[in-house]
Short mmCIF file of N, CA and C in Angstrom, two decimals:
data_model
loop_
_atom_site.label_atom_id
_atom_site.label_comp_id
_atom_site.label_asym_id
_atom_site.label_seq_id
_atom_site.Cartn_x
_atom_site.Cartn_y
_atom_site.Cartn_z
N UNK A 30 22.76 26.28 84.71
CA UNK A 30 23.48 27.30 84.28
C UNK A 30 23.80 27.71 82.64
N UNK A 31 23.69 28.65 83.13
CA UNK A 31 23.93 29.98 82.65
C UNK A 31 24.43 30.34 80.96
N UNK A 32 24.54 29.67 79.59
CA UNK A 32 25.15 29.67 78.75
C UNK A 32 26.17 31.44 78.65
N UNK A 33 27.44 31.39 78.11
CA UNK A 33 27.80 32.93 77.97
C UNK A 33 27.63 33.56 76.39
N UNK A 34 27.26 32.20 75.50
CA UNK A 34 27.31 32.81 74.06
C UNK A 34 26.09 33.52 73.75
N UNK A 35 24.97 33.02 74.81
CA UNK A 35 23.38 33.65 74.61
C UNK A 35 23.28 35.09 75.13
N UNK A 36 22.73 36.15 73.52
CA UNK A 36 22.39 36.62 73.64
C UNK A 36 21.28 37.26 73.32
N UNK A 37 20.71 37.63 74.67
CA UNK A 37 18.94 37.93 74.93
C UNK A 37 18.34 39.21 74.11
N UNK A 38 17.57 39.43 73.20
CA UNK A 38 17.41 40.85 72.80
C UNK A 38 16.64 41.73 73.49
N UNK A 39 16.12 41.23 74.60
CA UNK A 39 16.37 42.43 75.67
C UNK A 39 17.08 42.88 75.98
N UNK A 40 18.56 42.11 76.25
CA UNK A 40 19.21 43.32 76.87
C UNK A 40 20.58 44.12 75.68
N UNK A 41 20.10 43.92 74.28
CA UNK A 41 20.71 44.22 73.55
C UNK A 41 20.50 45.64 72.99
N UNK A 42 21.11 46.61 73.20
CA UNK A 42 20.06 47.67 72.24
C UNK A 42 20.47 48.74 71.22
N UNK A 43 20.16 48.06 70.14
CA UNK A 43 20.62 48.31 68.84
C UNK A 43 19.62 49.19 68.16
N UNK A 44 20.57 50.39 66.99
CA UNK A 44 18.88 50.78 66.38
C UNK A 44 19.51 50.26 65.15
N UNK A 45 18.24 50.67 64.30
CA UNK A 45 18.01 50.10 62.98
C UNK A 45 18.94 50.36 61.65
N UNK A 46 19.49 50.96 61.58
CA UNK A 46 20.58 51.24 60.72
C UNK A 46 22.30 50.15 61.01
N UNK A 47 21.95 49.68 62.33
CA UNK A 47 22.96 48.82 62.49
C UNK A 47 22.99 47.53 62.94
N UNK A 48 21.66 47.12 62.54
CA UNK A 48 20.87 46.08 62.43
C UNK A 48 21.70 45.19 61.01
N UNK A 49 22.23 44.00 61.30
CA UNK A 49 22.72 43.36 60.09
C UNK A 49 22.00 41.81 60.53
N UNK A 50 21.16 41.69 59.00
CA UNK A 50 20.09 40.36 59.65
C UNK A 50 21.31 39.50 58.25
N UNK A 51 21.49 38.47 59.33
CA UNK A 51 22.41 36.97 57.62
C UNK A 51 21.66 36.29 57.43
N UNK A 52 21.59 36.57 55.98
CA UNK A 52 20.26 35.30 55.64
C UNK A 52 21.07 33.76 55.16
N UNK A 53 21.26 33.05 55.92
CA UNK A 53 22.19 32.26 55.27
C UNK A 53 21.16 31.35 53.97
N UNK A 54 20.60 31.17 53.73
CA UNK A 54 19.69 30.46 52.53
C UNK A 54 20.15 31.38 50.63
N UNK A 55 20.28 32.33 51.15
CA UNK A 55 20.60 33.43 50.57
C UNK A 55 22.01 33.06 49.64
N UNK A 56 22.92 32.90 50.84
CA UNK A 56 24.30 33.25 50.66
C UNK A 56 24.73 31.75 50.18
N UNK A 57 23.78 30.83 51.02
CA UNK A 57 23.75 29.17 50.00
C UNK A 57 23.56 28.95 48.50
N UNK A 58 22.42 29.71 48.35
CA UNK A 58 22.10 29.49 46.45
C UNK A 58 23.15 30.54 45.82
N UNK A 59 23.44 31.44 45.86
CA UNK A 59 24.54 31.84 45.35
C UNK A 59 25.73 31.40 45.56
N UNK A 60 26.15 30.76 46.35
CA UNK A 60 26.92 29.58 46.69
C UNK A 60 27.00 28.49 45.35
N UNK A 61 26.01 28.19 46.22
CA UNK A 61 25.66 26.81 44.83
C UNK A 61 25.53 26.99 42.92
N UNK A 62 25.11 28.42 43.18
CA UNK A 62 25.43 28.60 41.68
C UNK A 62 26.42 29.12 41.47
N UNK A 63 27.07 29.77 41.84
CA UNK A 63 28.94 29.05 41.65
C UNK A 63 29.31 28.16 41.65
N UNK A 64 29.39 27.53 42.86
CA UNK A 64 29.19 25.96 41.64
C UNK A 64 29.43 25.37 40.69
N UNK A 65 28.51 25.46 40.75
CA UNK A 65 27.31 25.41 39.02
C UNK A 65 28.59 25.64 37.85
N UNK A 66 28.39 27.00 38.61
CA UNK A 66 29.21 27.87 37.17
C UNK A 66 30.39 26.87 36.47
N UNK A 67 31.71 26.52 37.85
CA UNK A 67 31.93 26.44 37.65
C UNK A 67 32.09 24.75 37.27
N UNK A 68 31.57 24.30 37.41
CA UNK A 68 31.54 22.19 37.45
C UNK A 68 31.52 22.64 35.61
N UNK A 69 30.50 23.48 35.23
CA UNK A 69 30.01 23.53 33.48
C UNK A 69 31.39 24.47 32.58
N UNK A 70 31.69 24.42 33.57
CA UNK A 70 33.13 25.77 33.06
C UNK A 70 31.78 27.33 32.02
N UNK A 71 30.97 27.67 32.66
CA UNK A 71 30.99 28.55 32.28
C UNK A 71 31.53 29.74 33.12
N UNK A 72 31.68 30.73 32.14
CA UNK A 72 31.74 32.11 32.98
C UNK A 72 30.61 32.84 33.14
N UNK A 73 30.89 34.01 33.72
CA UNK A 73 29.36 34.89 34.19
C UNK A 73 28.87 35.69 33.09
N UNK A 74 30.08 35.60 31.98
CA UNK A 74 29.35 35.58 30.55
C UNK A 74 28.64 35.41 29.31
N UNK A 75 28.44 34.20 30.49
CA UNK A 75 27.68 32.97 29.95
C UNK A 75 29.05 31.88 28.68
N UNK A 76 30.42 32.34 27.93
CA UNK A 76 31.11 32.20 27.25
C UNK A 76 31.61 30.04 28.40
N UNK A 77 31.22 29.03 27.52
CA UNK A 77 32.03 28.13 27.71
C UNK A 77 34.25 28.16 27.90
N UNK A 78 34.29 27.88 28.72
CA UNK A 78 36.00 27.82 28.51
C UNK A 78 35.98 26.02 28.10
N UNK A 79 37.59 25.81 27.05
CA UNK A 79 37.97 24.98 26.55
C UNK A 79 37.66 24.94 25.06
N UNK A 80 36.71 25.64 24.33
CA UNK A 80 35.91 24.88 22.90
C UNK A 80 37.05 25.36 22.09
N UNK A 81 36.33 24.24 20.83
CA UNK A 81 37.73 23.98 20.81
C UNK A 81 37.14 23.99 18.83
N UNK A 82 36.56 25.47 18.72
CA UNK A 82 36.39 26.17 17.78
C UNK A 82 36.88 26.47 16.61
N UNK A 83 36.42 25.96 14.98
CA UNK A 83 37.91 26.28 13.75
C UNK A 83 38.04 27.85 13.64
N UNK A 84 38.82 28.01 13.77
CA UNK A 84 39.55 29.56 13.48
C UNK A 84 39.19 30.32 12.32
N UNK A 85 38.66 31.10 11.48
CA UNK A 85 37.34 31.85 10.68
C UNK A 85 38.53 32.63 10.11
N UNK A 86 38.75 32.92 8.91
CA UNK A 86 39.92 34.13 9.03
C UNK A 86 39.04 35.64 8.02
N UNK A 87 38.99 36.25 8.75
CA UNK A 87 37.60 37.88 8.19
C UNK A 87 38.74 38.19 6.64
N UNK A 88 38.11 38.11 5.68
CA UNK A 88 38.86 38.60 4.43
C UNK A 88 37.57 39.88 3.89
N UNK A 89 38.83 41.40 4.23
CA UNK A 89 37.77 42.56 3.26
C UNK A 89 36.73 42.27 1.88
N UNK A 90 35.93 43.48 2.77
CA UNK A 90 34.44 42.58 1.42
C UNK A 90 34.94 42.53 0.01
N UNK A 91 34.48 42.20 -0.42
CA UNK A 91 34.43 42.22 -2.40
C UNK A 91 35.97 41.24 -2.42
N UNK A 92 36.79 41.20 -1.59
CA UNK A 92 37.15 39.57 -1.75
C UNK A 92 37.51 38.02 -2.12
N UNK A 93 37.55 37.78 -3.27
CA UNK A 93 36.73 35.90 -3.12
C UNK A 93 37.97 35.23 -2.74
N UNK A 94 37.03 34.22 -1.72
CA UNK A 94 38.84 33.54 -1.88
C UNK A 94 38.82 32.61 -3.49
N UNK A 95 39.92 31.39 -2.48
CA UNK A 95 40.68 30.78 -3.67
C UNK A 95 40.03 30.04 -4.21
N UNK A 96 39.23 28.88 -2.88
CA UNK A 96 37.87 27.84 -4.16
C UNK A 96 37.44 28.78 -3.97
N UNK A 97 36.46 29.79 -4.77
CA UNK A 97 35.75 30.34 -5.39
C UNK A 97 35.90 30.60 -6.90
N UNK A 98 37.20 31.46 -6.86
CA UNK A 98 37.04 31.55 -7.85
C UNK A 98 36.79 31.79 -9.32
N UNK A 99 36.50 31.88 -9.82
CA UNK A 99 36.19 32.05 -11.10
C UNK A 99 34.60 31.50 -11.61
N UNK A 100 33.60 31.60 -10.75
CA UNK A 100 32.04 30.61 -10.01
C UNK A 100 32.32 31.44 -10.05
N UNK A 101 30.65 31.55 -11.05
CA UNK A 101 29.28 32.95 -10.90
C UNK A 101 28.59 32.86 -9.66
N UNK A 102 28.89 33.99 -9.16
CA UNK A 102 27.73 34.72 -7.49
C UNK A 102 26.17 33.97 -8.02
N UNK A 103 25.64 33.89 -7.94
CA UNK A 103 24.03 33.78 -7.86
C UNK A 103 23.24 35.20 -7.41
N UNK A 104 23.08 35.40 -8.40
CA UNK A 104 22.34 36.84 -8.14
C UNK A 104 20.76 36.73 -7.48
N UNK A 105 20.56 37.15 -7.00
CA UNK A 105 19.65 37.92 -5.78
C UNK A 105 18.77 37.97 -6.81
N UNK A 106 17.03 36.94 -6.46
CA UNK A 106 16.13 36.64 -7.63
C UNK A 106 15.41 37.38 -7.08
N UNK A 107 14.61 38.45 -7.54
CA UNK A 107 13.38 39.05 -7.05
C UNK A 107 12.14 37.62 -6.37
N UNK A 108 10.74 38.15 -5.26
CA UNK A 108 9.63 37.22 -5.48
C UNK A 108 9.38 36.97 -6.74
N UNK A 109 8.54 37.23 -7.88
CA UNK A 109 8.17 37.35 -9.15
C UNK A 109 8.94 35.51 -9.67
N UNK A 110 10.52 36.08 -9.33
CA UNK A 110 10.93 35.36 -9.86
C UNK A 110 11.56 33.99 -9.73
N UNK A 111 11.59 33.85 -7.81
CA UNK A 111 11.37 32.78 -7.24
C UNK A 111 9.85 32.39 -8.07
N UNK A 112 8.91 32.74 -7.38
CA UNK A 112 8.20 31.74 -8.16
C UNK A 112 7.73 31.17 -9.45
N UNK A 113 8.05 31.75 -10.15
CA UNK A 113 8.26 31.57 -11.36
C UNK A 113 8.96 29.49 -11.20
N UNK A 114 9.98 30.30 -10.78
CA UNK A 114 11.02 29.35 -10.94
C UNK A 114 10.38 27.57 -9.86
N UNK A 115 9.34 28.27 -9.13
CA UNK A 115 8.90 27.24 -8.08
C UNK A 115 7.41 26.58 -9.65
N UNK A 116 6.58 27.39 -9.85
CA UNK A 116 5.94 26.77 -10.78
C UNK A 116 6.63 25.69 -12.54
N UNK A 117 7.74 26.37 -12.80
CA UNK A 117 8.33 25.61 -13.60
C UNK A 117 8.35 24.37 -13.13
N UNK A 118 9.88 24.03 -11.48
CA UNK A 118 9.37 22.75 -10.79
C UNK A 118 8.29 22.72 -10.52
N UNK A 119 7.58 22.76 -10.64
CA UNK A 119 6.48 21.58 -10.26
C UNK A 119 5.69 21.15 -11.23
N UNK A 120 5.43 22.16 -12.34
CA UNK A 120 5.10 21.34 -14.38
C UNK A 120 6.55 20.56 -14.67
N UNK A 121 7.47 20.31 -14.47
CA UNK A 121 8.44 19.42 -14.30
C UNK A 121 8.01 18.10 -13.47
N UNK A 122 7.42 18.49 -11.76
CA UNK A 122 7.16 17.28 -11.22
C UNK A 122 6.25 16.72 -11.75
N UNK A 123 4.81 17.44 -12.54
CA UNK A 123 4.31 16.78 -12.46
C UNK A 123 3.59 15.98 -14.09
N UNK A 124 4.79 16.70 -15.04
CA UNK A 124 5.43 15.92 -15.82
C UNK A 124 6.23 14.65 -15.19
N UNK A 125 6.38 14.82 -15.69
CA UNK A 125 7.51 13.45 -15.01
C UNK A 125 6.40 12.49 -14.21
N UNK A 126 5.88 12.71 -13.11
CA UNK A 126 4.87 12.19 -12.10
C UNK A 126 3.95 11.00 -13.10
N UNK A 127 3.82 12.14 -14.36
CA UNK A 127 2.34 11.44 -15.28
C UNK A 127 3.25 10.60 -16.38
N UNK A 128 4.67 10.90 -16.47
CA UNK A 128 5.16 9.59 -17.02
C UNK A 128 5.08 8.07 -16.68
N UNK A 129 5.45 8.20 -14.98
CA UNK A 129 5.52 7.44 -13.88
C UNK A 129 4.38 6.68 -14.26
N UNK A 130 3.27 7.38 -13.87
CA UNK A 130 2.16 6.86 -14.44
C UNK A 130 1.36 6.14 -15.10
N UNK A 131 1.75 6.87 -16.63
CA UNK A 131 1.78 6.15 -18.29
C UNK A 131 2.43 5.08 -18.29
N UNK A 132 4.48 4.52 -17.33
CA UNK A 132 4.91 3.71 -17.49
C UNK A 132 4.04 2.19 -16.57
N UNK A 133 3.80 3.28 -15.17
CA UNK A 133 2.95 1.95 -14.65
C UNK A 133 2.05 1.18 -15.38
N UNK A 134 1.35 2.07 -15.66
CA UNK A 134 -0.42 1.70 -16.46
C UNK A 134 0.38 0.47 -17.45
N UNK A 135 1.59 1.16 -18.08
CA UNK A 135 2.18 0.41 -19.59
C UNK A 135 2.03 -0.64 -19.23
N UNK A 136 3.31 -1.75 -18.02
CA UNK A 136 3.31 -1.95 -17.62
C UNK A 136 2.09 -3.20 -17.01
N UNK A 137 2.06 -2.30 -16.19
CA UNK A 137 0.61 -3.00 -16.25
C UNK A 137 0.08 -4.35 -17.32
N UNK A 138 -0.39 -3.38 -17.83
CA UNK A 138 -1.49 -3.87 -19.32
C UNK A 138 -0.37 -5.31 -19.87
N UNK A 139 0.66 -4.86 -19.60
CA UNK A 139 2.32 -5.52 -20.38
C UNK A 139 1.74 -7.35 -19.09
N UNK A 140 1.81 -6.70 -18.09
CA UNK A 140 1.61 -8.14 -17.67
C UNK A 140 0.44 -8.60 -17.15
N UNK A 141 -0.37 -8.21 -16.86
CA UNK A 141 -1.96 -8.58 -17.93
C UNK A 141 -1.88 -9.57 -18.46
N UNK A 142 -1.10 -9.37 -20.11
CA UNK A 142 -1.42 -9.69 -21.19
C UNK A 142 -0.90 -11.44 -20.96
N UNK A 143 0.40 -11.28 -20.35
CA UNK A 143 1.13 -12.18 -19.91
C UNK A 143 1.05 -13.22 -19.35
N UNK A 144 -0.19 -12.50 -18.21
CA UNK A 144 -1.05 -13.53 -17.13
C UNK A 144 -1.65 -14.19 -17.78
N UNK A 145 -2.88 -13.48 -19.22
CA UNK A 145 -3.44 -13.96 -19.84
C UNK A 145 -3.08 -15.33 -20.52
N UNK A 146 -1.84 -14.82 -21.46
CA UNK A 146 -1.18 -15.70 -22.54
C UNK A 146 -0.94 -16.43 -21.35
N UNK A 147 -0.45 -17.05 -20.26
CA UNK A 147 -0.07 -18.10 -20.14
C UNK A 147 -1.08 -18.92 -18.93
N UNK A 148 -2.25 -18.39 -18.60
CA UNK A 148 -3.37 -18.96 -18.60
C UNK A 148 -3.70 -19.53 -19.38
N UNK A 149 -3.77 -18.98 -20.83
CA UNK A 149 -4.44 -19.92 -21.79
C UNK A 149 -3.77 -20.95 -22.34
N UNK A 150 -2.19 -20.71 -22.26
CA UNK A 150 -1.57 -22.04 -22.55
C UNK A 150 -1.61 -22.97 -21.77
N UNK A 151 -1.69 -22.49 -20.08
CA UNK A 151 -2.25 -23.99 -19.28
C UNK A 151 -3.71 -24.56 -19.57
N UNK A 152 -3.74 -23.16 -20.01
CA UNK A 152 -5.52 -24.76 -20.16
C UNK A 152 -5.13 -25.54 -21.19
N UNK A 153 -4.83 -24.88 -22.15
CA UNK A 153 -4.64 -26.16 -23.91
C UNK A 153 -4.01 -27.05 -23.05
N UNK A 154 -3.20 -26.79 -22.91
CA UNK A 154 -2.66 -28.08 -21.71
C UNK A 154 -3.45 -28.56 -21.48
N UNK A 155 -3.83 -28.27 -20.10
CA UNK A 155 -4.83 -28.51 -19.20
C UNK A 155 -5.64 -29.79 -19.25
N UNK A 156 -6.10 -28.80 -21.20
CA UNK A 156 -7.99 -29.63 -21.90
C UNK A 156 -6.76 -31.27 -22.35
N UNK A 157 -5.28 -31.28 -23.19
CA UNK A 157 -4.65 -32.01 -23.84
C UNK A 157 -4.76 -32.52 -22.60
N UNK A 158 -3.91 -33.01 -21.56
CA UNK A 158 -3.44 -33.56 -20.85
C UNK A 158 -5.33 -34.68 -19.99
N UNK A 159 -6.11 -34.08 -19.74
CA UNK A 159 -7.92 -34.61 -19.95
C UNK A 159 -7.76 -35.38 -20.59
N UNK A 160 -8.08 -34.55 -21.44
CA UNK A 160 -8.36 -35.67 -23.56
C UNK A 160 -7.96 -36.61 -23.15
N UNK A 161 -6.38 -36.71 -23.43
CA UNK A 161 -5.65 -37.68 -23.01
C UNK A 161 -6.19 -38.88 -22.22
N UNK A 162 -5.99 -38.83 -20.84
CA UNK A 162 -6.64 -39.05 -20.10
C UNK A 162 -7.44 -40.18 -20.51
N UNK A 163 -8.84 -39.29 -20.84
CA UNK A 163 -9.71 -39.22 -21.13
C UNK A 163 -9.99 -40.93 -21.89
N UNK A 164 -8.94 -40.70 -22.85
CA UNK A 164 -8.54 -40.97 -23.28
C UNK A 164 -8.06 -43.33 -23.35
N UNK A 165 -7.55 -42.95 -22.16
CA UNK A 165 -6.62 -43.60 -22.41
C UNK A 165 -7.70 -44.67 -20.71
N UNK A 166 -8.65 -43.39 -19.72
CA UNK A 166 -9.46 -44.62 -19.24
C UNK A 166 -10.41 -45.32 -19.87
N UNK A 167 -10.75 -44.58 -20.88
CA UNK A 167 -11.73 -45.14 -21.69
C UNK A 167 -11.37 -46.68 -22.08
N UNK A 168 -9.88 -46.69 -23.46
CA UNK A 168 -9.80 -47.73 -23.69
C UNK A 168 -9.11 -48.58 -22.71
N UNK A 169 -8.86 -48.16 -21.15
CA UNK A 169 -8.47 -49.20 -20.46
C UNK A 169 -9.97 -49.85 -20.03
N UNK A 170 -11.14 -49.39 -19.83
CA UNK A 170 -12.56 -49.74 -19.02
C UNK A 170 -12.41 -50.77 -21.13
N UNK A 171 -12.61 -50.47 -21.95
CA UNK A 171 -12.84 -50.99 -22.84
C UNK A 171 -11.83 -52.72 -23.47
N UNK A 172 -11.00 -52.24 -22.96
CA UNK A 172 -10.52 -53.02 -22.87
C UNK A 172 -10.93 -54.40 -21.72
N UNK A 173 -11.18 -54.05 -20.57
CA UNK A 173 -11.05 -55.06 -19.33
C UNK A 173 -13.18 -54.96 -19.98
N UNK A 174 -13.88 -54.84 -20.41
CA UNK A 174 -15.14 -55.45 -21.16
C UNK A 174 -15.31 -56.35 -22.00
N UNK A 175 -14.46 -56.00 -23.05
CA UNK A 175 -13.72 -56.49 -24.02
C UNK A 175 -13.06 -58.05 -23.23
N UNK A 176 -12.19 -58.18 -22.87
CA UNK A 176 -12.26 -59.34 -21.50
C UNK A 176 -12.58 -60.30 -21.02
N UNK A 177 -13.98 -59.58 -19.72
CA UNK A 177 -14.67 -59.94 -19.87
C UNK A 177 -16.06 -60.61 -20.44
N UNK A 178 -16.21 -59.58 -21.80
CA UNK A 178 -17.24 -59.97 -22.79
C UNK A 178 -16.46 -61.53 -23.52
N UNK A 179 -15.53 -61.95 -23.56
CA UNK A 179 -14.84 -62.97 -23.64
C UNK A 179 -15.06 -64.21 -22.70
N UNK A 180 -14.35 -63.55 -21.83
CA UNK A 180 -14.70 -64.81 -20.59
C UNK A 180 -16.08 -65.71 -20.24
N UNK A 181 -17.07 -64.62 -20.52
CA UNK A 181 -18.25 -64.57 -20.54
C UNK A 181 -18.87 -65.59 -21.64
N UNK A 182 -18.21 -65.10 -23.23
CA UNK A 182 -18.68 -66.63 -24.11
C UNK A 182 -17.91 -67.39 -24.74
N UNK A 183 -16.49 -68.07 -23.27
CA UNK A 183 -16.03 -68.66 -23.19
C UNK A 183 -16.26 -69.46 -22.65
N UNK A 184 -16.91 -69.16 -21.39
CA UNK A 184 -17.99 -70.09 -19.92
C UNK A 184 -18.91 -70.19 -21.06
N UNK A 185 -19.72 -69.88 -22.32
CA UNK A 185 -20.67 -69.93 -21.98
C UNK A 185 -21.01 -71.70 -23.28
N UNK A 186 -19.45 -70.99 -24.17
CA UNK A 186 -18.92 -71.98 -25.74
C UNK A 186 -19.11 -73.61 -24.38
N UNK A 187 -17.62 -73.87 -23.23
CA UNK A 187 -17.46 -74.40 -22.24
C UNK A 187 -19.49 -75.33 -22.28
N UNK A 188 -20.69 -74.57 -21.63
CA UNK A 188 -21.40 -74.87 -20.76
C UNK A 188 -22.02 -75.85 -21.80
N UNK A 189 -22.28 -74.61 -23.68
CA UNK A 189 -22.96 -75.44 -24.72
C UNK A 189 -22.07 -76.94 -25.27
N UNK A 190 -20.91 -76.77 -24.72
CA UNK A 190 -20.17 -77.87 -25.56
C UNK A 190 -20.61 -79.07 -24.37
N UNK A 191 -20.34 -79.09 -23.38
CA UNK A 191 -21.38 -79.75 -21.79
C UNK A 191 -22.31 -80.28 -21.69
N UNK A 192 -22.98 -79.92 -22.90
CA UNK A 192 -24.73 -79.56 -22.15
C UNK A 192 -24.69 -80.79 -23.64
N UNK A 193 -24.52 -80.70 -24.85
CA UNK A 193 -24.15 -81.22 -26.32
C UNK A 193 -23.61 -82.94 -25.35
N UNK A 194 -22.86 -83.03 -25.45
CA UNK A 194 -22.01 -83.83 -25.26
C UNK A 194 -21.93 -85.13 -24.40
#
């Protein structure tokens, strides 16, 4: 059975001016772009609807706002003035850096001196302790030796008494 909706090209006669081609891809792309713009809230001009921006008052030129009155405006500086100001800042920074380096060197020297003094004090203390310990050990050894000699003489004396009796 043949479909009545089917139009066959060879049976239809049209001119190029009357011919209309429907490109669904282009229509779909344009529709998607419109939906994306609506979703992002942007309009055709690129503006976003719904921003809560601050209101800005426009004052006539020459009028000074109340919060700035009484202060002097900064004069426009020439490039030579800017260069001179930058040079002054660099010189000041160099002076401050040199002062910090000098302070650090003085502090390092003080720390070294304190460490040397502390090491010398510990050295003296250790030597005194070693000397005292040596005296004590020598005294103990001498006492032990004296006791041994006394026992030896006592033993010899006993033997001699036994021998002569």
